[in-house]
């Protein structure tokens, strides 16, 4: 089979990228000064690292629990860790580990952090702040988001190691995340590979965590490509770098069959590895808390069954049921942890009822497709001159290729131009099915006369996202396509001024933005200001999570900014219907639409 053409080598790996071996050696040299320290968790558990603790719990068949803390203030985070751990312990519930959501400004090199815009997470000033977190309770601290995979990786990793954290990530983010106004992906690669060298040289096992859904897995249309990415990342981290990879999945995996099968497939390709956590299926939270409890039960039960069958060391992650509304509060985290503990007691009794034949058949398909994807990826990149034995070259080439081009070139399924990924999926990702269904529903909801006028008008809309969240953008693009409006790709994590310039250059009729990171008002303002500077008056529509953390906020929680956005002259869109309405208003009205 002939593969679609790949970009020339120098586009993927610029000559100024230093050799991976040099970066790894620099990282290893730093291990003389930066080594894993002790903390409350390691002392209380009497272990050298979290991997040892996990192996012990897995041997006992115990289901471990992971809680995610997403507050902005250090004091509030410390208080929440202690309260969640203490209250749960008093109820007989063990919270084994805490995930800390660092702020995206922590992704920049330290000297630049203060001047950069803040997001919704916590800012830690140095090793002492990290140590306050790792000593807040006798539970493992997991630093994943905005640690590794970004230009500030090395400083963050040094501080976390010194504080005794032994599960560090998030390699998945290296492949997808882009910080605002940061275009130097060579510097990002240098920092990440050096940090990985430092981790590999530690005297105790440090897990290199990768949340697949944060990386390409959330964007591959075929789930077997996601498993293939596990193999590619394991090759990078374990074979080329000599550290230990630890994979996490879950956000986008809803059906219990799919969760069970993906876990089974992951276990079969991860022999000897210990997992960090199985992430909550946050995309299934679409209801009020009472309804979301059903989604929580559905995915947790599957994870408990999966771990009961093959304990991979992963903890389960009961996501609080308010997560789709806002960043959850402490009592909601405690409720979710208590719920998970009780469910583990119930679920074990029911595990014998599961049809493992169906699970194993899907798992086999994922493994087979994943192996094909990984082998094709490495062979295809070698063919265009990438040194796949050089971690830095391989990582940067993958990052620059991106999930769509990777899947089209190396996916396991047969080529099919009609399919989402350009190939027939071995196991179609659930989010693709759902988005396609939603897009048809929104497009089908407009009156036929309006639909016909819209189609005839030949409008173009430039569609972009302000951050890594891409599904809203995908949904809008697909909906527009069904309506005969041409969607132009304005990019993901695109800077506001670049988007405005692209919209003007393309002569777009409308700009459609999807935003999620608690920066909606700032971003909308920046786009309108950039348009004004360019003397353009293109209408702007914005949807997603229309909230922002006020500068003077005590709670650190974002507040709704819909009205302020409207006051800028930008159209806030709760759903695609508002954008469609806007587009129909742009074309000549008829009697059907007064
Ligand atoms: C999937 C998801 C992710 C995935 C994204 C995968 C991907 N590549 O797209 C991953 C795992 C990567 C992720 C990462 C993060 N996430 Co997230 N994520 C979600 C989640 C679960 C779903 C969002 C989504 O895609 N929905 C699917 C879309 C299609 O549906 P919808 O959102 O309901 O959109 C509707 C409308 O809004 C509208 N719409 C959307 N956009 C647009 C645009 C236009 C023009 C129009 C007309 C309409 C429209 O269309 C839909 C149908 O009506 C939400 C929680 C939730 N359940 O909503 C959190 C959430 C959005 N994430 C959040 C956060 C904080 C993050 C992180 C910063 C966390 C972290 N520290 O790592 C990172 C981002 C890192 C970064 N670099 O920016 C927060 C945002 C907080 C806030 N602003 O209040 C949320 C709300 C979770 C929470 N409660 O904390 N996330």
Tab-separated table of C-alpha atoms in Angstrom, residues 165-320:
chain	number	residue	atom	x	y	z
A	165	UNK	CA	7.314	12.836	43.777
A	166	UNK	CA	7.957	9.625	41.825
A	167	UNK	CA	5.218	9.731	39.174
A	168	UNK	CA	5.749	12.667	36.836
A	169	UNK	CA	4.105	13.636	33.607
A	170	UNK	CA	2.590	14.432	31.378
A	171	UNK	CA	4.286	13.169	28.254
A	172	UNK	CA	0.970	13.160	26.373
A	173	UNK	CA	0.942	16.955	26.614
A	174	UNK	CA	4.290	17.182	24.828
A	175	UNK	CA	2.591	16.074	21.649
A	176	UNK	CA	-0.457	18.363	21.713
A	177	UNK	CA	-0.207	21.285	24.087
A	178	UNK	CA	0.850	24.698	22.932
A	179	UNK	CA	1.313	27.564	25.361
A	180	UNK	CA	0.006	30.969	24.286
A	181	UNK	CA	2.637	32.938	22.329
A	182	UNK	CA	5.191	30.111	22.526
A	183	UNK	CA	6.266	28.860	19.107
A	184	UNK	CA	9.685	27.407	19.946
A	185	UNK	CA	8.989	23.680	19.853
A	186	UNK	CA	12.729	22.982	19.636
A	187	UNK	CA	13.216	24.541	23.090
A	188	UNK	CA	10.225	22.545	24.337
A	189	UNK	CA	11.820	19.341	23.030
A	190	UNK	CA	15.214	20.187	24.547
A	191	UNK	CA	13.664	20.799	27.977
A	192	UNK	CA	11.572	17.634	27.832
A	193	UNK	CA	14.327	15.282	26.686
A	194	UNK	CA	16.775	16.716	29.249
A	195	UNK	CA	14.164	16.258	31.990
A	196	UNK	CA	13.628	12.666	30.854
A	197	UNK	CA	17.393	12.085	31.088
A	198	UNK	CA	17.331	13.386	34.663
A	199	UNK	CA	14.441	11.054	35.520
A	200	UNK	CA	16.137	8.034	33.935
A	201	UNK	CA	19.247	8.605	36.069
A	202	UNK	CA	17.422	8.554	39.423
A	203	UNK	CA	18.462	5.858	41.884
A	204	UNK	CA	14.795	4.880	42.420
A	205	UNK	CA	12.065	4.104	39.886
A	206	UNK	CA	10.266	7.233	38.698
A	207	UNK	CA	7.219	6.684	36.512
A	208	UNK	CA	7.029	8.825	33.370
A	209	UNK	CA	3.300	9.338	33.253
A	210	UNK	CA	1.524	9.931	29.977
A	211	UNK	CA	-2.182	10.678	29.806
A	212	UNK	CA	-3.066	9.383	26.383
A	213	UNK	CA	-6.215	11.468	26.141
A	214	UNK	CA	-4.177	14.640	26.666
A	215	UNK	CA	-2.031	13.573	23.751
A	216	UNK	CA	-3.037	12.247	20.379
A	217	UNK	CA	-5.384	9.549	21.723
A	218	UNK	CA	-8.108	12.132	22.241
A	219	UNK	CA	-7.805	13.065	18.589
A	220	UNK	CA	-7.253	9.756	16.783
A	221	UNK	CA	-10.405	8.474	15.130
A	222	UNK	CA	-9.291	4.848	15.553
A	223	UNK	CA	-8.773	3.554	19.089
A	224	UNK	CA	-6.115	1.164	17.832
A	225	UNK	CA	-3.982	4.200	16.918
A	226	UNK	CA	-4.161	5.251	20.578
A	227	UNK	CA	-2.802	1.873	21.607
A	228	UNK	CA	-0.163	2.219	18.916
A	229	UNK	CA	0.877	5.507	20.490
A	230	UNK	CA	1.445	3.641	23.778
A	231	UNK	CA	3.945	1.429	21.958
A	232	UNK	CA	5.656	4.399	20.321
A	233	UNK	CA	5.929	6.266	23.646
A	234	UNK	CA	7.210	3.132	25.401
A	235	UNK	CA	9.864	2.802	22.737
A	236	UNK	CA	10.930	6.413	23.316
A	237	UNK	CA	10.852	6.372	27.127
A	238	UNK	CA	12.026	2.834	27.826
A	239	UNK	CA	14.161	1.733	24.877
A	240	UNK	CA	15.746	5.045	23.908
A	241	UNK	CA	15.860	6.818	27.273
A	242	UNK	CA	15.961	4.008	29.837
A	243	UNK	CA	13.170	5.359	32.079
A	244	UNK	CA	9.808	3.744	32.907
A	245	UNK	CA	6.638	4.719	30.993
A	246	UNK	CA	3.276	4.611	32.752
A	247	UNK	CA	0.129	5.142	30.718
A	248	UNK	CA	-3.196	6.585	31.686
A	249	UNK	CA	-6.398	6.660	29.627
A	250	UNK	CA	-10.063	7.318	30.260
A	251	UNK	CA	-11.475	10.785	29.432
A	252	UNK	CA	-12.850	9.731	26.054
A	253	UNK	CA	-13.661	6.071	26.799
A	254	UNK	CA	-17.317	5.666	27.743
A	255	UNK	CA	-18.769	2.204	27.017
A	256	UNK	CA	-17.794	-0.314	29.712
A	257	UNK	CA	-16.793	-2.732	26.934
A	258	UNK	CA	-14.371	-0.187	25.510
A	259	UNK	CA	-12.840	0.653	28.910
A	260	UNK	CA	-12.426	-3.023	29.775
A	261	UNK	CA	-10.935	-3.827	26.372
A	262	UNK	CA	-8.553	-0.844	26.288
A	263	UNK	CA	-7.309	-1.730	29.771
A	264	UNK	CA	-6.838	-5.349	28.712
A	265	UNK	CA	-4.943	-4.295	25.594
A	266	UNK	CA	-2.805	-1.828	27.563
A	267	UNK	CA	-1.978	-4.500	30.148
A	268	UNK	CA	-0.904	-6.908	27.444
A	269	UNK	CA	1.591	-4.452	25.900
A	270	UNK	CA	2.837	-3.048	29.236
A	271	UNK	CA	4.344	-6.114	30.857
A	272	UNK	CA	6.328	-5.117	33.929
A	273	UNK	CA	4.973	-1.535	33.921
A	274	UNK	CA	2.903	-0.022	36.687
A	275	UNK	CA	0.008	2.260	35.750
A	276	UNK	CA	-0.646	5.660	37.326
A	277	UNK	CA	-4.424	6.000	37.196
A	278	UNK	CA	-7.331	5.276	34.880
A	279	UNK	CA	-8.809	8.686	34.297
A	280	UNK	CA	-12.501	9.413	34.783
A	281	UNK	CA	-14.762	9.450	31.757
A	282	UNK	CA	-15.384	13.163	32.003
A	283	UNK	CA	-16.998	13.501	28.577
A	284	UNK	CA	-19.972	11.458	29.802
A	285	UNK	CA	-20.886	14.114	32.375
A	286	UNK	CA	-23.699	15.924	30.634
A	287	UNK	CA	-26.335	16.115	33.301
A	288	UNK	CA	-26.937	17.577	36.739
A	289	UNK	CA	-25.068	15.914	39.641
A	290	UNK	CA	-27.753	13.258	40.180
A	291	UNK	CA	-27.520	12.193	36.537
A	292	UNK	CA	-23.732	12.343	36.498
A	293	UNK	CA	-23.613	9.840	39.369
A	294	UNK	CA	-24.923	7.263	36.881
A	295	UNK	CA	-22.029	8.032	34.510
A	296	UNK	CA	-19.598	7.843	37.437
A	297	UNK	CA	-20.942	4.426	38.436
A	298	UNK	CA	-20.865	3.164	34.866
A	299	UNK	CA	-17.209	3.899	34.179
A	300	UNK	CA	-15.908	3.180	37.677
A	301	UNK	CA	-17.545	-0.211	37.766
A	302	UNK	CA	-15.853	-1.138	34.483
A	303	UNK	CA	-12.473	0.035	35.824
A	304	UNK	CA	-12.892	-1.918	39.054
A	305	UNK	CA	-13.757	-5.043	37.049
A	306	UNK	CA	-10.747	-4.489	34.797
A	307	UNK	CA	-8.356	-4.115	37.748
A	308	UNK	CA	-9.929	-7.108	39.492
A	309	UNK	CA	-9.013	-9.212	36.471
A	310	UNK	CA	-5.526	-7.788	35.811
A	311	UNK	CA	-4.210	-5.412	38.435
A	312	UNK	CA	-1.962	-3.065	36.521
A	313	UNK	CA	-1.275	-0.808	39.512
A	314	UNK	CA	-3.559	1.930	38.191
A	315	UNK	CA	-5.692	3.770	40.716
A	316	UNK	CA	-9.312	4.533	39.835
A	317	UNK	CA	-10.293	8.179	39.466
A	318	UNK	CA	-13.771	9.084	40.687
A	319	UNK	CA	-14.366	12.500	39.134
A	320	UNK	CA	-16.768	14.675	41.157
